[in-house]
Short mmCIF file of C-alpha atoms and ligand atoms in Angstrom, two decimals:
data_model
loop_
_atom_site.label_atom_id
_atom_site.label_comp_id
_atom_site.label_asym_id
_atom_site.label_seq_id
_atom_site.Cartn_x
_atom_site.Cartn_y
_atom_site.Cartn_z
CA MET A 1 91.86 145.68 108.18
CA GLU A 2 92.83 142.66 106.11
CA LEU A 3 90.13 141.16 104.02
CA LYS A 4 89.22 137.59 104.78
CA ARG A 5 90.04 135.32 101.96
CA THR A 6 87.33 133.72 99.78
CA LYS A 7 88.08 130.33 98.30
CA ILE A 8 87.53 130.49 94.50
CA VAL A 9 84.91 127.72 94.73
CA ASP A 10 82.69 130.17 96.74
CA ILE A 11 83.40 133.36 94.61
CA PHE A 12 80.82 132.78 91.93
CA ASP A 13 78.09 133.74 94.35
CA PRO A 14 75.90 136.49 92.72
CA GLN A 15 75.40 137.96 96.18
CA LEU A 16 79.07 138.92 96.27
CA VAL A 17 78.89 141.03 93.06
CA GLY A 18 79.93 144.59 94.06
CA GLU A 19 81.77 143.44 97.29
CA LYS A 20 85.34 143.73 98.02
CA VAL A 21 86.98 140.33 98.00
CA CYS A 22 90.32 138.69 98.60
CA VAL A 23 91.49 135.60 96.78
CA LYS A 24 94.71 133.58 96.82
CA GLY A 25 96.05 131.12 94.37
CA TRP A 26 98.26 130.08 91.45
CA VAL A 27 98.43 131.75 88.07
CA ARG A 28 97.29 129.58 85.14
CA THR A 29 97.70 132.07 82.51
CA ARG A 30 98.26 135.80 81.81
CA ARG A 31 97.25 137.56 78.69
CA GLY A 32 96.08 141.08 77.54
CA ASN A 33 97.34 144.24 76.00
CA LYS A 34 99.04 147.57 76.99
CA ASN A 35 95.86 148.79 78.74
CA VAL A 36 94.53 145.81 80.55
CA GLN A 37 95.80 142.30 81.49
CA PHE A 38 93.89 139.23 82.54
CA VAL A 39 95.12 136.62 84.98
CA ALA A 40 93.36 133.36 85.32
CA LEU A 41 93.75 132.34 89.01
CA ASN A 42 93.19 128.85 90.47
CA ASP A 43 93.47 127.82 94.18
CA GLY A 44 92.50 124.12 93.89
CA SER A 45 89.23 124.45 95.48
CA THR A 46 87.39 123.99 92.16
CA ILE A 47 88.28 123.30 88.55
CA LYS A 48 87.05 126.89 87.72
CA ASN A 49 89.46 129.87 87.49
CA ILE A 50 88.68 133.34 88.62
CA GLN A 51 89.61 136.06 86.15
CA ILE A 52 91.57 138.87 87.64
CA VAL A 53 91.41 142.03 85.64
CA ILE A 54 94.50 144.26 85.95
CA ASN A 55 94.27 147.86 84.77
CA LEU A 56 97.67 149.12 83.55
CA GLU A 57 96.93 152.54 84.99
CA LYS A 58 97.04 151.03 88.46
CA PHE A 59 100.00 148.56 88.08
CA THR A 60 103.23 149.01 86.16
CA GLU A 61 104.51 146.54 83.60
CA ASP A 62 107.58 145.99 85.69
CA PHE A 63 105.34 144.92 88.65
CA LEU A 64 103.45 142.47 86.52
CA LYS A 65 106.37 140.94 84.75
CA PRO A 66 106.88 138.19 87.30
CA ILE A 67 103.26 137.20 87.27
CA THR A 68 103.75 134.19 84.96
CA THR A 69 102.12 130.76 84.87
CA GLY A 70 102.74 129.00 88.29
CA ALA A 71 103.31 132.20 90.30
CA SER A 72 101.39 132.57 93.48
CA LEU A 73 99.25 135.63 94.30
CA HIS A 74 97.13 137.40 96.82
CA VAL A 75 94.70 139.65 95.11
CA ASP A 76 92.26 142.16 96.72
CA GLY A 77 89.62 143.72 94.49
CA THR A 78 86.04 144.18 93.61
CA LEU A 79 83.92 141.39 92.24
CA VAL A 80 82.12 142.60 89.26
CA ALA A 81 79.80 140.93 86.72
CA SER A 82 82.12 140.01 83.76
CA GLN A 83 82.06 141.85 80.53
CA GLY A 84 83.82 139.21 78.64
CA LYS A 85 82.74 135.81 77.41
CA GLY A 86 83.51 132.61 79.33
CA GLN A 87 82.91 133.73 83.01
CA SER A 88 80.09 135.11 85.01
CA VAL A 89 82.06 137.31 87.29
CA GLU A 90 85.67 138.67 87.55
CA ILE A 91 87.73 140.67 90.02
CA GLN A 92 88.97 144.16 89.28
CA ALA A 93 92.28 144.01 90.91
CA GLU A 94 93.16 146.77 93.47
CA GLU A 95 96.02 145.33 95.39
CA ILE A 96 98.25 142.48 94.35
CA GLU A 97 100.88 140.70 96.39
CA ILE A 98 103.18 138.14 94.77
CA TYR A 99 103.94 135.40 97.05
CA GLY A 100 106.29 133.43 94.77
CA THR A 101 107.42 133.53 91.27
CA ALA A 102 107.79 130.59 88.82
CA ASP A 103 110.63 131.11 86.36
CA PRO A 104 109.10 130.35 82.97
CA GLU A 105 112.39 128.83 81.88
CA GLU A 106 112.12 126.30 84.61
CA TYR A 107 108.43 125.80 85.58
CA PRO A 108 107.35 122.67 83.63
CA LEU A 109 103.58 123.20 83.40
CA GLN A 110 103.72 125.98 80.84
CA LYS A 111 101.46 124.93 77.99
CA LYS A 112 98.22 123.04 78.17
CA GLY A 113 97.97 119.60 76.88
CA HIS A 114 100.98 117.96 78.37
CA THR A 115 100.59 114.16 78.08
CA LEU A 116 99.69 112.15 81.04
CA GLU A 117 103.01 110.37 80.79
CA PHE A 118 104.96 113.59 80.91
CA LEU A 119 102.90 114.66 83.96
CA ARG A 120 103.57 111.47 85.64
CA GLU A 121 107.27 112.36 85.87
CA LYS A 122 106.13 115.60 87.45
CA ALA A 123 103.88 114.13 89.96
CA HIS A 124 104.99 116.77 92.54
CA LEU A 125 103.37 119.46 90.40
CA ARG A 126 100.64 117.67 88.40
CA MET A 127 98.00 118.23 90.99
CA ARG A 128 98.15 121.88 89.74
CA THR A 129 96.71 120.91 86.47
CA ASN A 130 92.98 120.69 85.57
CA THR A 131 93.05 117.10 85.06
CA PHE A 132 94.79 116.06 88.30
CA GLY A 133 92.91 118.68 90.32
CA ALA A 134 89.75 117.06 89.08
CA VAL A 135 90.83 113.43 89.66
CA PHE A 136 91.97 114.19 93.26
CA ARG A 137 89.01 116.11 94.25
CA ILE A 138 86.88 113.24 93.03
CA ARG A 139 89.20 110.76 94.95
CA HIS A 140 88.50 112.75 98.07
CA HIS A 141 84.73 112.73 97.57
CA LEU A 142 84.73 109.04 96.95
CA ALA A 143 86.68 108.38 100.07
CA PHE A 144 84.22 110.43 102.07
CA ALA A 145 81.35 108.59 100.42
CA ILE A 146 82.69 105.19 101.52
CA HIS A 147 82.86 106.34 105.17
CA LYS A 148 79.31 107.79 104.90
CA PHE A 149 77.85 104.56 103.29
CA PHE A 150 79.21 102.32 106.03
CA ASN A 151 78.65 104.73 108.91
CA GLU A 152 74.99 105.15 107.94
CA ARG A 153 74.56 101.41 108.00
CA GLY A 154 76.05 100.84 111.34
CA PHE A 155 79.38 99.44 110.27
CA PHE A 156 82.49 100.15 112.54
CA TYR A 157 85.60 101.50 110.90
CA LEU A 158 88.27 98.97 112.12
CA HIS A 159 91.98 99.86 111.82
CA THR A 160 93.89 96.66 110.98
CA PRO A 161 97.66 96.38 111.15
CA LEU A 162 99.82 97.23 108.19
CA ILE A 163 102.77 95.20 109.47
CA THR A 164 101.86 91.48 109.70
CA ALA A 165 103.30 88.01 110.06
CA SER A 166 100.62 86.31 107.99
CA ASP A 167 99.92 86.14 104.24
CA CYS A 168 96.25 86.63 103.84
CA GLU A 169 95.91 85.95 100.11
CA GLY A 170 98.57 83.32 100.12
CA ALA A 171 100.06 84.65 96.93
CA GLY A 172 103.44 85.19 98.50
CA ASP A 173 103.99 88.56 96.88
CA MET A 174 104.75 90.54 100.18
CA PHE A 175 107.24 93.22 100.98
CA GLN A 176 109.35 92.13 103.91
CA VAL A 177 109.80 94.48 106.84
CA THR A 178 113.03 94.26 108.79
CA THR A 179 115.48 96.28 110.74
CA LEU A 180 118.24 93.60 110.30
CA ASN A 181 121.43 94.84 108.58
CA LEU A 182 120.99 93.30 105.09
CA GLY A 183 124.74 93.62 104.43
CA ASP A 184 125.51 91.60 107.62
CA LEU A 185 122.67 89.22 108.49
CA PRO A 186 122.81 87.27 111.83
CA LYS A 187 122.64 83.48 111.20
CA THR A 188 121.34 80.41 113.03
CA GLU A 189 123.43 77.39 113.53
CA ASP A 190 122.03 75.84 110.28
CA GLY A 191 123.03 78.99 108.25
CA LYS A 192 119.62 80.48 107.85
CA THR A 193 118.92 84.24 108.75
CA ASP A 194 118.19 84.46 112.44
CA TYR A 195 114.90 86.39 112.59
CA SER A 196 114.67 85.95 116.28
CA GLN A 197 117.13 88.83 116.33
CA ASP A 198 114.86 90.94 114.13
CA PHE A 199 112.71 93.82 115.53
CA PHE A 200 109.55 91.59 115.97
CA GLY A 201 111.50 88.41 116.65
CA LYS A 202 110.14 86.85 113.56
CA THR A 203 109.62 87.59 109.85
CA THR A 204 107.09 90.27 109.11
CA SER A 205 105.75 91.96 106.02
CA LEU A 206 103.55 94.76 104.81
CA THR A 207 100.02 93.51 104.69
CA VAL A 208 98.27 92.50 101.38
CA SER A 209 94.87 92.70 102.95
CA GLY A 210 93.27 93.58 106.34
CA GLN A 211 90.68 90.78 105.95
CA LEU A 212 91.89 88.25 108.56
CA GLU A 213 91.92 90.78 111.35
CA GLY A 214 88.59 92.17 109.85
CA GLU A 215 87.02 88.79 110.35
CA LEU A 216 88.00 89.04 114.09
CA GLY A 217 86.39 92.36 114.12
CA ALA A 218 83.08 91.16 112.41
CA THR A 219 82.77 88.16 114.63
CA ALA A 220 82.81 90.52 117.59
CA LEU A 221 81.30 93.93 116.48
CA GLY A 222 78.95 92.40 113.85
CA ALA A 223 79.89 94.47 110.88
CA ILE A 224 83.12 96.35 110.30
CA TYR A 225 85.00 97.80 107.31
CA THR A 226 88.63 98.71 106.85
CA PHE A 227 89.99 101.39 104.56
CA GLY A 228 93.74 101.48 104.40
CA PRO A 229 96.79 100.98 102.31
CA THR A 230 97.86 97.52 101.18
CA PHE A 231 100.99 96.35 99.59
CA ARG A 232 101.65 93.69 96.82
CA ALA A 233 105.01 93.05 95.43
CA GLU A 234 103.44 91.39 92.35
CA ASN A 235 105.74 92.33 89.25
CA SER A 236 102.86 93.24 87.08
CA ASN A 237 103.35 96.45 85.14
CA THR A 238 99.77 97.00 84.04
CA PRO A 239 97.49 99.95 83.94
CA ARG A 240 95.42 98.39 86.82
CA HIS A 241 98.06 97.35 89.39
CA LEU A 242 99.83 99.24 92.03
CA ALA A 243 102.40 97.94 94.61
CA GLU A 244 100.82 100.31 97.18
CA PHE A 245 96.99 100.67 96.90
CA TRP A 246 94.17 101.48 99.14
CA MET A 247 91.43 98.86 99.80
CA ILE A 248 88.12 98.99 101.52
CA GLU A 249 87.25 95.60 103.22
CA PRO A 250 83.74 95.25 104.80
CA GLU A 251 83.38 92.04 106.76
CA ILE A 252 79.89 91.06 108.14
CA ALA A 253 78.76 88.36 110.60
CA PHE A 254 75.53 86.44 109.62
CA TYR A 255 75.98 87.44 105.95
CA ASP A 256 75.87 84.76 103.28
CA ILE A 257 77.15 85.16 99.65
CA ASN A 258 73.83 86.70 98.53
CA ASP A 259 73.76 89.33 101.23
CA ASN A 260 77.40 90.08 100.36
CA MET A 261 76.49 90.59 96.67
CA ASP A 262 73.63 92.92 97.48
CA LEU A 263 75.95 94.94 99.78
CA ALA A 264 78.62 95.21 97.09
CA GLU A 265 76.09 96.26 94.56
CA ASP A 266 74.53 98.87 96.66
CA PHE A 267 77.88 100.09 97.97
CA ILE A 268 79.28 100.78 94.43
CA LYS A 269 76.10 102.36 93.27
CA PHE A 270 76.13 104.68 96.30
CA CYS A 271 79.70 105.87 95.69
CA VAL A 272 79.11 106.42 91.96
CA LYS A 273 76.04 108.30 92.69
CA TYR A 274 77.73 110.36 95.36
CA ALA A 275 80.32 111.36 92.77
CA LEU A 276 77.72 112.36 90.24
CA ASP A 277 75.98 114.37 92.82
CA HIS A 278 78.99 116.13 94.27
CA CYS A 279 81.66 116.24 91.55
CA LYS A 280 79.65 117.77 88.70
CA ASP A 281 82.08 120.27 87.38
CA ASP A 282 85.07 117.92 87.59
CA LEU A 283 83.21 115.05 86.03
CA GLU A 284 82.05 117.38 83.19
CA PHE A 285 85.59 118.45 82.53
CA LEU A 286 86.86 114.80 82.36
CA ASN A 287 83.90 113.88 80.25
CA LYS A 288 84.71 116.61 77.84
CA MET A 289 88.54 116.17 77.76
CA TYR A 290 89.05 112.39 77.94
CA ASP A 291 85.93 110.25 77.47
CA ASN A 292 82.66 111.59 76.23
CA SER A 293 80.74 108.54 77.41
CA LEU A 294 81.91 108.73 80.97
CA ILE A 295 78.97 110.43 82.59
CA GLU A 296 76.62 108.26 80.63
CA ARG A 297 78.47 105.24 81.75
CA LEU A 298 78.33 106.25 85.46
CA GLN A 299 74.53 106.91 85.19
CA SER A 300 73.91 103.55 83.59
CA VAL A 301 75.82 101.67 86.34
CA ILE A 302 73.51 103.22 88.98
CA LYS A 303 70.44 102.29 87.08
CA GLU A 304 71.14 98.70 86.00
CA LYS A 305 70.91 95.59 87.99
CA PHE A 306 74.21 93.76 88.01
CA VAL A 307 74.06 90.41 86.20
CA ARG A 308 74.90 87.49 88.52
CA LEU A 309 76.16 84.17 87.22
CA THR A 310 78.63 81.40 88.12
CA TYR A 311 82.10 81.17 86.84
CA THR A 312 81.23 77.97 85.15
CA GLU A 313 78.42 79.70 83.16
CA GLY A 314 80.92 82.60 82.46
CA ILE A 315 83.40 80.14 81.09
CA GLU A 316 80.71 78.68 78.71
CA ILE A 317 79.89 82.06 77.44
CA LEU A 318 83.62 82.84 76.76
CA LYS A 319 84.25 79.56 75.09
CA ALA A 320 81.24 80.11 72.86
CA ALA A 321 82.31 83.63 72.05
CA ASN A 322 83.21 84.47 68.54
CA LYS A 323 86.46 86.16 69.61
CA LYS A 324 90.14 85.49 69.70
CA PHE A 325 91.46 86.08 73.22
CA GLU A 326 95.23 86.56 73.93
CA PHE A 327 94.89 84.00 76.83
CA PRO A 328 92.84 80.93 76.10
CA VAL A 329 90.00 80.13 78.50
CA ASP A 330 89.07 76.79 79.97
CA TRP A 331 87.35 75.76 83.19
CA GLY A 332 89.89 76.08 86.06
CA THR A 333 92.00 78.90 84.63
CA ASP A 334 91.91 82.31 86.16
CA LEU A 335 90.19 84.95 84.14
CA GLN A 336 92.17 87.67 82.51
CA SER A 337 90.97 91.15 82.36
CA GLU A 338 90.16 90.64 78.53
CA HIS A 339 87.84 87.89 79.51
CA GLU A 340 86.08 89.91 82.29
CA ARG A 341 85.75 92.86 80.00
CA TYR A 342 84.27 90.81 77.22
CA LEU A 343 81.49 89.48 79.61
CA VAL A 344 80.80 93.03 80.81
CA GLU A 345 81.33 95.24 77.83
CA GLU A 346 80.32 92.99 74.91
CA HIS A 347 78.08 90.19 76.19
CA PHE A 348 76.04 91.64 79.06
CA LYS A 349 76.77 95.30 78.57
CA ARG A 350 76.65 95.91 82.32
CA PRO A 351 78.41 95.07 85.47
CA VAL A 352 78.63 91.30 86.29
CA ILE A 353 79.04 89.41 89.58
CA LEU A 354 80.79 86.13 88.95
CA THR A 355 80.47 83.50 91.69
CA ASP A 356 81.51 79.93 92.73
CA TYR A 357 85.09 79.92 91.20
CA PRO A 358 87.19 76.90 91.18
CA ARG A 359 88.73 76.31 94.63
CA GLU A 360 92.29 75.99 93.27
CA ILE A 361 92.43 79.59 91.92
CA LYS A 362 91.12 81.21 95.14
CA ALA A 363 92.24 81.81 98.61
CA PHE A 364 92.09 79.20 101.45
CA TYR A 365 89.47 81.04 103.56
CA MET A 366 86.54 80.78 101.20
CA LYS A 367 83.44 78.62 101.89
CA GLN A 368 83.69 75.33 100.09
CA ASN A 369 80.73 74.29 98.00
CA ASP A 370 79.37 70.64 98.22
CA ASP A 371 80.70 69.80 94.74
CA GLN A 372 84.21 69.88 96.19
CA LYS A 373 85.47 71.83 93.23
CA THR A 374 84.18 75.35 93.67
CA VAL A 375 84.08 77.84 96.47
CA ARG A 376 81.65 80.61 97.36
CA ALA A 377 83.73 83.41 95.84
CA MET A 378 82.20 86.49 94.24
CA ASP A 379 84.16 88.92 91.94
CA VAL A 380 82.46 92.13 90.78
CA LEU A 381 83.56 92.91 87.07
CA PHE A 382 83.19 96.45 85.63
CA PRO A 383 83.31 98.00 82.28
CA GLN A 384 86.81 99.37 81.52
CA ILE A 385 88.22 97.95 84.67
CA GLY A 386 87.61 94.09 84.91
CA GLU A 387 87.68 92.99 88.55
CA ILE A 388 86.87 95.88 90.83
CA ILE A 389 85.83 93.80 93.90
CA GLY A 390 86.95 90.37 95.10
CA GLY A 391 85.22 88.66 97.98
CA SER A 392 83.48 85.65 99.34
CA GLU A 393 81.43 83.88 101.94
CA ARG A 394 84.06 82.55 104.46
CA GLU A 395 84.48 78.96 105.45
CA ALA A 396 82.93 78.92 108.93
CA ASP A 397 83.50 75.23 109.57
CA TYR A 398 86.59 74.75 111.79
CA ASP A 399 87.36 71.20 110.41
CA LYS A 400 87.00 72.06 106.75
CA LEU A 401 89.13 75.27 107.24
CA ILE A 402 91.88 73.28 108.99
CA ALA A 403 91.90 70.58 106.27
CA GLU A 404 92.19 73.27 103.62
CA ILE A 405 95.01 74.93 105.36
CA GLU A 406 96.81 71.57 105.72
CA ARG A 407 96.24 70.69 102.07
CA ARG A 408 97.78 73.99 101.01
CA ASN A 409 100.66 73.59 103.44
CA ILE A 410 99.94 76.96 105.07
CA PRO A 411 102.05 77.20 108.26
CA MET A 412 99.45 76.52 110.83
CA LYS A 413 101.04 77.99 113.91
CA ASP A 414 100.98 81.56 112.42
CA MET A 415 97.13 81.09 111.86
CA TRP A 416 96.20 80.08 115.49
CA TRP A 417 94.40 83.32 116.25
CA TYR A 418 92.41 83.21 113.05
CA LEU A 419 91.32 79.67 113.63
CA GLU A 420 89.85 80.65 117.01
CA THR A 421 87.11 82.51 115.31
CA ARG A 422 85.86 79.08 114.06
CA LYS A 423 86.58 77.45 117.34
CA PHE A 424 84.69 79.88 119.61
CA GLY A 425 81.22 80.79 118.50
CA THR A 426 81.75 80.48 114.83
CA VAL A 427 79.12 82.10 112.49
CA PRO A 428 78.44 82.29 108.81
CA HIS A 429 80.04 85.51 107.60
CA SER A 430 81.19 87.18 104.50
CA GLY A 431 83.20 90.09 103.10
CA PHE A 432 84.81 91.63 100.21
CA GLY A 433 87.63 94.04 99.12
CA LEU A 434 87.16 97.03 96.76
CA GLY A 435 90.36 98.31 95.33
CA PHE A 436 89.92 102.11 95.85
CA GLU A 437 92.01 103.09 92.99
CA ARG A 438 90.09 100.77 90.67
CA LEU A 439 86.93 102.59 91.66
CA VAL A 440 88.59 106.13 91.16
CA LEU A 441 89.69 104.76 87.71
CA PHE A 442 86.10 103.90 86.85
CA VAL A 443 84.56 107.09 88.13
CA THR A 444 87.21 109.40 86.50
CA GLY A 445 87.43 107.54 83.27
CA MET A 446 91.33 107.71 83.44
CA ALA A 447 93.02 104.86 81.60
CA ASN A 448 95.98 104.28 83.91
CA ILE A 449 95.96 103.50 87.68
CA ARG A 450 99.11 105.58 88.07
CA ASP A 451 96.97 108.69 87.34
CA VAL A 452 94.42 108.23 90.19
CA ILE A 453 96.81 108.03 93.11
CA PRO A 454 98.95 111.11 93.95
CA PHE A 455 102.26 109.23 94.10
CA PRO A 456 102.03 105.86 92.52
CA ARG A 457 104.24 102.94 93.57
CA THR A 458 105.06 100.44 90.85
CA PRO A 459 108.06 98.21 90.03
CA LYS A 460 111.16 100.37 89.74
CA ASN A 461 109.28 103.44 90.72
CA ALA A 462 109.13 105.01 94.19
CA GLU A 463 109.88 108.65 93.19
CA PHE A 464 108.31 111.47 95.35
O1 LIG N 501 90.80 90.01 95.10
P1 LIG N 501 91.74 90.52 96.15
O2 LIG N 501 93.22 89.97 96.16
O3 LIG N 501 90.94 90.13 97.54
C1 LIG N 501 91.49 90.25 98.70
O4 LIG N 501 92.50 90.79 99.07
C2 LIG N 501 90.50 89.86 99.75
N1 LIG N 501 91.19 89.80 101.09
C3 LIG N 501 89.36 90.84 99.97
C4 LIG N 501 88.29 90.52 100.94
O5 LIG N 501 87.54 89.56 100.60
N2 LIG N 501 88.23 91.10 102.16
O6 LIG N 501 91.82 92.13 96.14
C5 LIG N 501 90.62 92.89 96.37
C6 LIG N 501 90.51 94.06 95.27
C7 LIG N 501 90.59 93.57 93.88
O7 LIG N 501 89.36 93.30 93.38
C8 LIG N 501 91.18 94.79 93.19
O8 LIG N 501 90.03 95.79 93.09
C9 LIG N 501 92.15 95.34 94.14
O9 LIG N 501 91.73 94.82 95.51
N3 LIG N 501 93.49 95.03 93.99
C10 LIG N 501 94.37 95.90 93.38
N4 LIG N 501 94.29 97.21 93.14
C11 LIG N 501 95.36 97.86 92.71
N5 LIG N 501 96.60 97.13 92.49
C12 LIG N 501 96.77 95.89 92.78
N6 LIG N 501 98.01 95.32 92.69
C13 LIG N 501 95.50 95.17 93.37
N7 LIG N 501 95.43 93.91 93.75
C14 LIG N 501 94.05 93.88 94.12
MG1 LIG N 502 90.79 89.01 93.23
#
C-alpha cells in the first residue's frame, strides 16, 4: 500500500522517529561522497528542510545524477534521529521517485544569496527560496488574522465592486475599464468618445477604494470590513507604492474619530501579535538574514501606546527639528514619508496617529472641523513605513457634504446613491484603510513593497 504523505512541517515530531514516512518536495541542495549523499528537501510547508540520507549501496550514481537543485522528488524511508549536526531527524531513503528534473544549466535558483532584485525578475520561481517562502507564509497568516480580528468583533465581510463609475479618493489616478475598440472609438456628434456604446454604457474604472460602498454597508449592517484588491495608476516608482494592492477597509456606524483610532491601534497590534505567535520560524529567519532588530521592533509595537497628536502639532515638531528634509514642511503641505518617519523613528520612537489634517489635502468625505480649515482625518504612521493606515470620521451632515462636493466640482449625479446615506437616517460613522502590503512590509522587515506581493504591478511592469 502506498504510504500517506507527511508534510515536512509535521515531520519533526519525535513520535514519528522509527516510523516509515513519505515526503514530497523540491531539492534545495545535494552533497556528500561516494558512500552517502544528503539531499535537503523542502515542500513549502515550512522554512525547514528535511535531510534525506541516501546510501550508495541502495542507489546507483546514475540514478542520483538528475537529483539536482530544483528537482522534485517523492521519498519513502524511515525517520531516524539525526547523527549529524543541524537537524534533529532525517530520513533514511528506501525508495525515491523523481517527478521532474531541473537542468542545472537552466534552473536559475542555483546558489544561495541571489539579490532580491535578481529574484524579482524570477518572480515565477522565487517562492521556492527561503526568503520568499517565509514572506508569503507570513502574508497568508496576516490575511487570516485580519478576518479573525473582524469576525470575532462582529464585523461583516462586505464584497465591494472592483469595477466602478466613481472616484472615491478624488485623486483621478484610475485605470479605465472599457470594451470599446481603442483603435476605432465611436464618437458623439461633438467629437467626444461615445461611452453610451461601452459595455456599461458609461465610463468605468478599477476601484481605488471600497469605502463608498463600505459606508452603505456600515449604515445598514452596523460594522463591515472589506478586504480586496484596489488599483491606482499613480506613477510613483517608490518602495512603498503598487499599482495593484490589497486594502482592508473597516467602516463602522456610530463611531467617532476616537473610536476609530482605538480600533486601528487594536487591529494592527492584533495582526502583529498573531504573526509573532504563528510565524516564529519564518520571522526568526528574516530577523537573522535581513534585519536583526525586526522581532524586537514587532514586540515593541505591541507593547507601546501609539502617540496621538494633530497634524498642526506634528508640523510644529518638524519645523523645530534640527534636520534638513528633502521636501520642506509648512502648514498645509502633505507630509512626505521622510517627515512621517522622522516623527515616528526619531522624535517619538513609536507609532504615531496624526489627526485633523488640512481639508485641502484630504478627500471630500471627511468630517469638517469647526475651524473650517481642518477635517477629522487620522493617519497611522509606522517605523520604516510611514503611512500604514489612512482614515477619518465621515461628514454625516447632508448639507455640508453637498457643499463640499460642489466646492470641489465633483460630478454630483454620479454620487446620488452615496448622498442618500446622509439623506435617510444619517449617523455619525468612521472608517479607515490599511494597505495590506504595507503591513506585510512592516511585519517581514522587507524594504521593498515589490517583495511582499507575489506578482507586483508597478509602472512598466505587469510580467507574470
Ligand atoms: O490613504 P488612502 O488613500 O485612503 C483610502 O483609500 C480611504 N478610502 C481609506 C478609508 O478611509 N476607508 O489609502 C489607505 C491605505 C494607505 O494608508 C496605504 O497604507 C495604502 O492604503 N496605500 C497603498 N499601498 C500600496 N500602494 C499604493 N499605491 C497605495 N496607496 C495607498
Ligand atoms: Mg492616505
